[in-house]
Structures are given as structure tokens and as C-alpha cells.
CSV table of C-alpha atoms (C1' of nucleotides) in Angstrom, one decimal:
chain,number,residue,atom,x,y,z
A,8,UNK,CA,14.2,17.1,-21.6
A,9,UNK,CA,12.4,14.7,-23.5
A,10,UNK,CA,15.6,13.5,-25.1
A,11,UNK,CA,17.1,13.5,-21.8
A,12,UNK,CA,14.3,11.0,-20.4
A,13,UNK,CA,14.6,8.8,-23.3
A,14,UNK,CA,18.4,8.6,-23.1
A,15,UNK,CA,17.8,7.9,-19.2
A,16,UNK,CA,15.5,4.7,-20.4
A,17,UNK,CA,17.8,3.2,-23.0
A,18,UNK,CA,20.7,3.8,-20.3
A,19,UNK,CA,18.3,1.9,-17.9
A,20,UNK,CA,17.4,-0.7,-20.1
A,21,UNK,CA,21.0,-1.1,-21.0
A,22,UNK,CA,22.7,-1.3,-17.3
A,23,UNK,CA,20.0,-3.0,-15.6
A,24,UNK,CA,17.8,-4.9,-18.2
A,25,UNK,CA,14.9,-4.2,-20.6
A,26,UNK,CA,11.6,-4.6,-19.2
A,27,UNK,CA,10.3,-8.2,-18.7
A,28,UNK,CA,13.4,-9.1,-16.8
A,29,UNK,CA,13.2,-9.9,-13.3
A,30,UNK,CA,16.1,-7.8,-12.8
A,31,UNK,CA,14.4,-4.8,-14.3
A,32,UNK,CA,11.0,-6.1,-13.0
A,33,UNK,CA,12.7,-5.6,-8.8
A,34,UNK,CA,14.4,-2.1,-9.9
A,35,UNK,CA,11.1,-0.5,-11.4
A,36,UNK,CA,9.6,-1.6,-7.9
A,37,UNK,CA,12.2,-0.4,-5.9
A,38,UNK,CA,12.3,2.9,-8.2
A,39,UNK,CA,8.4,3.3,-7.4
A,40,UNK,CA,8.7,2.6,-3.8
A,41,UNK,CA,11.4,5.4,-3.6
A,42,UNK,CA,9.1,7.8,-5.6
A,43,UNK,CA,6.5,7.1,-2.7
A,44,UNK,CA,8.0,8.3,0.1
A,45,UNK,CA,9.0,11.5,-1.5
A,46,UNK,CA,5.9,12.3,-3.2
A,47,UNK,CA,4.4,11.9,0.9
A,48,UNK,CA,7.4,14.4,2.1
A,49,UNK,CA,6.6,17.0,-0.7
A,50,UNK,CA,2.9,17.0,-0.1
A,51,UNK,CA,3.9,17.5,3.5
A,52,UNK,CA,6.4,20.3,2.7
A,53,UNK,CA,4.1,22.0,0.3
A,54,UNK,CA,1.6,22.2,3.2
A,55,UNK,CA,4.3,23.4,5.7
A,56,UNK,CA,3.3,20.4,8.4
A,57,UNK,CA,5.9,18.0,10.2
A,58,UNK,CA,5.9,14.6,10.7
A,59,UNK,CA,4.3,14.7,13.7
A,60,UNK,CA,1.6,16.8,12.9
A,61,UNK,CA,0.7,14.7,9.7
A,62,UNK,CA,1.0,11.4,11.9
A,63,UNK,CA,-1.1,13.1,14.8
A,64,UNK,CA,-4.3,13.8,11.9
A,65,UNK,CA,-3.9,10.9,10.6
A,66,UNK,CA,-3.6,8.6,13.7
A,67,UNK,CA,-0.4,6.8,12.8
A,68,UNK,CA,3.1,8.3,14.8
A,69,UNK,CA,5.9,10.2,13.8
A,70,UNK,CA,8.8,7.8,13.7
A,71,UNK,CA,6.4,6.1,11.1
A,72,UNK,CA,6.0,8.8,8.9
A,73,UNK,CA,9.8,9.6,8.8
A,74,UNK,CA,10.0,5.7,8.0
A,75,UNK,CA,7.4,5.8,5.3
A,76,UNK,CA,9.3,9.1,3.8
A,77,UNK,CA,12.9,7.2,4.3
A,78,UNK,CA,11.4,4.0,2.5
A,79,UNK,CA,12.5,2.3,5.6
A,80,UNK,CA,9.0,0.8,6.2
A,81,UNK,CA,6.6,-0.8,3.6
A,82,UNK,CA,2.7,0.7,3.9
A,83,UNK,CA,-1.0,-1.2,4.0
A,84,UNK,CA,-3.3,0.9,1.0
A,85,UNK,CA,-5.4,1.6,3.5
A,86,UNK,CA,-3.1,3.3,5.8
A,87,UNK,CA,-1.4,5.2,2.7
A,88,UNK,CA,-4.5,6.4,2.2
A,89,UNK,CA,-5.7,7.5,5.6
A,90,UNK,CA,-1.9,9.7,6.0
A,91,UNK,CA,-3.4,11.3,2.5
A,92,UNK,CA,-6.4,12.0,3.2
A,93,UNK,CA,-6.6,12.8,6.8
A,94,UNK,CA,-2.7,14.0,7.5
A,95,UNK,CA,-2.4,15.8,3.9
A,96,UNK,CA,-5.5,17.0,3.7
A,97,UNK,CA,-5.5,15.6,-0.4
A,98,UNK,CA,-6.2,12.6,-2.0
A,99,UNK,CA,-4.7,9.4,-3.8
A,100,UNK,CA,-4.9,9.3,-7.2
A,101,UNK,CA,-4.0,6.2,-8.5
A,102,UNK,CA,-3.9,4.7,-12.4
A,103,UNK,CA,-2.6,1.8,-14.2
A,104,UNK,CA,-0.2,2.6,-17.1
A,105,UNK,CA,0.9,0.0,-20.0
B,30,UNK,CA,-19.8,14.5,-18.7
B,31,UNK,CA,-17.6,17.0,-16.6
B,32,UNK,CA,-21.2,18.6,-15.4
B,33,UNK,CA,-22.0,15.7,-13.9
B,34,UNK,CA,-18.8,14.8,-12.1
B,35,UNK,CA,-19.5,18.4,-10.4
B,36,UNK,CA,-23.3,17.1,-9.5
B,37,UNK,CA,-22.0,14.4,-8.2
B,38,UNK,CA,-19.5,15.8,-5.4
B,39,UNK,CA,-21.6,18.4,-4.7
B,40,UNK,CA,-24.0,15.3,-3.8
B,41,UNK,CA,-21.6,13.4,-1.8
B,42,UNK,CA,-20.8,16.8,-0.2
B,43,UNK,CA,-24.7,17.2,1.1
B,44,UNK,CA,-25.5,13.3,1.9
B,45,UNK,CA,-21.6,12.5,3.0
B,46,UNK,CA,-20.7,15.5,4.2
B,47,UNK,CA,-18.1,17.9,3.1
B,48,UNK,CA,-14.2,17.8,2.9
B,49,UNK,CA,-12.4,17.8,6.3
B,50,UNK,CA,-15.2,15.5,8.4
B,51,UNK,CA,-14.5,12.5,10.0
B,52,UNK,CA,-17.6,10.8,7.9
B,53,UNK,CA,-16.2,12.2,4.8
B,54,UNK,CA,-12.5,10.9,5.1
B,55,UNK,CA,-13.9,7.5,5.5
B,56,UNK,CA,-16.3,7.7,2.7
B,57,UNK,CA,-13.6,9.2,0.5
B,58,UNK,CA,-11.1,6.1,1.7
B,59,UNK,CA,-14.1,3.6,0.9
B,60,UNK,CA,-14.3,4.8,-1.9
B,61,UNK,CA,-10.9,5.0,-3.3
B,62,UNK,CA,-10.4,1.4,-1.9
B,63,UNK,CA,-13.2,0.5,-4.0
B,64,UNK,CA,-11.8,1.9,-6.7
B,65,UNK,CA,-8.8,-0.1,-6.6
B,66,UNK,CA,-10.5,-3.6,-6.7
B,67,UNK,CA,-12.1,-2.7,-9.7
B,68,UNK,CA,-8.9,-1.0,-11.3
B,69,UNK,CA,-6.9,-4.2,-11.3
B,70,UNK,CA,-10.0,-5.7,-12.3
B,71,UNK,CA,-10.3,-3.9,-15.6
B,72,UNK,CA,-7.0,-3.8,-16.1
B,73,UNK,CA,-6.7,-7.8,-16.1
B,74,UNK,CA,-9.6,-8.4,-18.4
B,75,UNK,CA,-8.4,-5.9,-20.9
B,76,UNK,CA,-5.5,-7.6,-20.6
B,77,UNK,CA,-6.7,-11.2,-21.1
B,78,UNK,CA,-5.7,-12.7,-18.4
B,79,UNK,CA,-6.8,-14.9,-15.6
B,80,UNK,CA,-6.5,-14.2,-12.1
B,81,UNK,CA,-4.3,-17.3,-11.6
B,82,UNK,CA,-2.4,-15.7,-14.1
B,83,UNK,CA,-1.5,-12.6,-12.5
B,84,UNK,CA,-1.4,-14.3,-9.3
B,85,UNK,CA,1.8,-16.7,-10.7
B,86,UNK,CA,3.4,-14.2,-12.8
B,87,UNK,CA,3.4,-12.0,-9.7
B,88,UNK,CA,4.4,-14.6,-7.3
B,89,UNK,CA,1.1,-14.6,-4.8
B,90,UNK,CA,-1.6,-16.8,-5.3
B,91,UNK,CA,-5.1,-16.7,-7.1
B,92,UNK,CA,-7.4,-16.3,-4.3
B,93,UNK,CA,-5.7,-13.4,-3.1
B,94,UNK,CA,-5.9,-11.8,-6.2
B,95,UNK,CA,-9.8,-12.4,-6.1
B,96,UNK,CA,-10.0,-10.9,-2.3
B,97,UNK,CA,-8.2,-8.2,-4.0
B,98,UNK,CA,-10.4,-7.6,-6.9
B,99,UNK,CA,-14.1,-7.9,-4.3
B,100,UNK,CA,-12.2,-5.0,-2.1
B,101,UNK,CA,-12.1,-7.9,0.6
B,102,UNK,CA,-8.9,-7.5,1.7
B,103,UNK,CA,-6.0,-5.0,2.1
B,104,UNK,CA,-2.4,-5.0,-0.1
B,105,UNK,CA,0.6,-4.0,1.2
B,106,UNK,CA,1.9,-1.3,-1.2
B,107,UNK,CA,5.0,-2.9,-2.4
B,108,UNK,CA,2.4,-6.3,-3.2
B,109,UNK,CA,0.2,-3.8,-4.8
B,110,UNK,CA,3.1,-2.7,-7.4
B,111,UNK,CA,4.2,-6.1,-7.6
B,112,UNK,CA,0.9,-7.3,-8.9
B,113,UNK,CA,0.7,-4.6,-11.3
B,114,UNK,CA,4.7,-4.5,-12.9
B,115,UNK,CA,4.8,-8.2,-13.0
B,116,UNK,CA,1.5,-9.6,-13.0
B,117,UNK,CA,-0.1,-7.1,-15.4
B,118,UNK,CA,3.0,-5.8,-17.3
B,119,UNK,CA,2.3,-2.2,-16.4
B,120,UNK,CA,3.0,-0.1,-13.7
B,121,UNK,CA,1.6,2.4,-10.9
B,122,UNK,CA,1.1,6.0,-11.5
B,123,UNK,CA,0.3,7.9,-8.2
B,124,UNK,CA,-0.2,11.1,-7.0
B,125,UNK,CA,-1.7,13.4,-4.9
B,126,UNK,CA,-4.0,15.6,-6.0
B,127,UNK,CA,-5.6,18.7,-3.4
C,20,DA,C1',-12.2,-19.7,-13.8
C,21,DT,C1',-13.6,-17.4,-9.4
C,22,DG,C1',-15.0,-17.2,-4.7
C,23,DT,C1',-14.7,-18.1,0.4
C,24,DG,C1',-13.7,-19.8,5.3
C,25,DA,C1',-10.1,-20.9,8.3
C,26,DC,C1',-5.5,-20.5,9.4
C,27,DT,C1',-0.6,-18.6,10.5
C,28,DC,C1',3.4,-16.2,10.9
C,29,DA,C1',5.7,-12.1,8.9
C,30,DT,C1',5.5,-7.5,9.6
C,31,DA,C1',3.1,-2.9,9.9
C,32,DG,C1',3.0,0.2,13.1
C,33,DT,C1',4.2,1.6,18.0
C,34,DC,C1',7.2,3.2,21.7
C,35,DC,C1',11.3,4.9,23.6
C,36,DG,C1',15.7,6.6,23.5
C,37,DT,C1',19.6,9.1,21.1
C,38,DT,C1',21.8,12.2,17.7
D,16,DA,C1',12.2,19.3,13.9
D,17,DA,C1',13.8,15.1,11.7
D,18,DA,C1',16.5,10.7,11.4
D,19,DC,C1',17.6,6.7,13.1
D,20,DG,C1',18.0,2.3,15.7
D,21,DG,C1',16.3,-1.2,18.1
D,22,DA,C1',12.9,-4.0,20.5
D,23,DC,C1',8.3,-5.3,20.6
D,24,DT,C1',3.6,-7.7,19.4
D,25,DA,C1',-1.2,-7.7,17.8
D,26,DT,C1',-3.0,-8.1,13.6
D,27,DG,C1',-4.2,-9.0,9.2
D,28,DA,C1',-1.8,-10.0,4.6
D,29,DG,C1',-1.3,-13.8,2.1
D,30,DT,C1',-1.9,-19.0,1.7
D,31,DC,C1',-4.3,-23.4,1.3
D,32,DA,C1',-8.0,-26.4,0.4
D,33,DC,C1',-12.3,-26.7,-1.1
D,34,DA,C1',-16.7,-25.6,-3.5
DNA sequence: ATGTGACTCATAGTCCGTT
DNA sequence: AAACGGACTATGAGTCACA
């Protein structure tokens, strides 16, 4: 598992540049962006609501959510945090790691 | 320490209001928004550098970094990350918690 | 080195239809 | 129920110039 992560960084840094790079820089983002909408369908699955429910709490629409979880649209903070908070029912926890 | 983190919700639950109101959700978004400002904040003077700094390395400009930092203005998420991977060398962790 | 008003144009978010 | 495409536009993210 751990080896398995470590092999999958060293294959990353291999294929698509070591961090610092602007190459690397625009995957990491693109990575993260990807992990966004995902980590917003889960939380959604795990609390058994659709799309249009979560975008009905939270006062955004449907077609936006399924956006969102598609990566298809970018998000204000704000708003991310209002889907959270209001559609999930949850909260954002967000850090800064070096 | 972890006493007083329970003191203090069970505060905010009396003054704010509890999980689940209207009032609540927009406290609990103020406050997470202001958490932000001061994240990158920290994060920047730990790292020794200047807003213009971050502001070049990530490719937006200094006064926006400073709206940022005072909570005076929103980010797009894919800015935020931006900021952070290039500007500060680190990178987001988020998640939601319930 | 940071903060702030005034500005602008990209785009977040909506709406509607189709699969 | 979800994806997806496309067309739309009010708004505010991000810039610039200045203190």
C-alpha cells in the first residue's frame, strides 16, 4: 500500500515531471480538481440524496451539481461551501500541506 | 484544549443557533471563509514570502492576493489551488467532515 | 510591503431540451 | 435519476493604479 503509493509518485514524477515543474504544477491541479467532484458525489451517495435534492437545499440546480461532480464546471469557495453545508448537510475541512 | 473546543460549539450552538438553521449555515460559511484568509495568510509568512510573491509565482496579481488574505473577496476553486501549488509550494487537502 | 476603490469582461450558474 | 450539450447573461473575480 504504502509501497504502492510511493511507486505511484516516482512513476508520476518520472512521466509527467517532478514537482516545481509547470508541467507537474497543471497535473497536481487538474488531479485535485478531479478529487473535488468525487469527494461532492460520495458525500452525496453516502447520504443517499440526488443531485437535485442537494441542489434544491442548497439553492444552486441540478444540471450544476452533475457539472460540479463531472469536473465540467469550475466552483466560487463560497458556493462549494454552501452545496456542503446546506446540500450535504457536513462541512469543508480545508488545510494546507507542504 | 479539546474541553474547550466542545465549550465553544456548544456556545455557538446557543448564541448562533444549532446545526441545520438557516442562521447557522451562514455563520458556519462566515466562518470557514474566514478561516481561509487567514490560512493562506499563515501559510505565506511561515513561508517567507511576500504577497507579490505568491501573487507572480501563481500568475494573479498582489492585490488580489491581499483581498484574499482580509476575506474581501471570493476565489474560484481552481485560483484557490493555483495560489497554493504554485504560489506557496504546497497543496490543498480537503474533505468533508459530518 | 500591503491595502483599497473603480473598473471590466470572462464565466459561474441557470434554463431547457434530449438521451 | 443522471449526463450531457448548448445558449444565455448578470455578476463578481481578478486587474490596475494609486496611496
Amino acid at each position: 500500500m504504502e509501497k504502492n503509493l510511493t511507486s505511484l509518485s516516482d512513476f508520476i514524477d518520472q512521466e509527467i515531471g517532478v514537482k516545481g515543474t509547470k508541467k507537474r504544477a497543471k497535473f497536481d491541479e487538474g488531479f485535485e480538481a478531479f478529487k473535488l467532484g468525487v469527494l461532492i458525489q460520495q458525500a452525496r451517495q453516502e447520504r443517499g440524496l440526488t443531485q437535485e435534492q442537494v441542489a434544491d437545499l442548497s439553492g444552486t440546480n441540478k444540471s450544476y451539481i452533475s457539472k460540479l461532480e463531472k469536473d465540467l464546471k469550475d466552483v466560487r469557495f463560497s458556493t462549494l461551501q454552501r452545496i456542503i453545508t446546506e446540500g450535504l448537510g457536513g462541512h469543508l475541512e480545508i488545510s494546507i500541506k507542504f
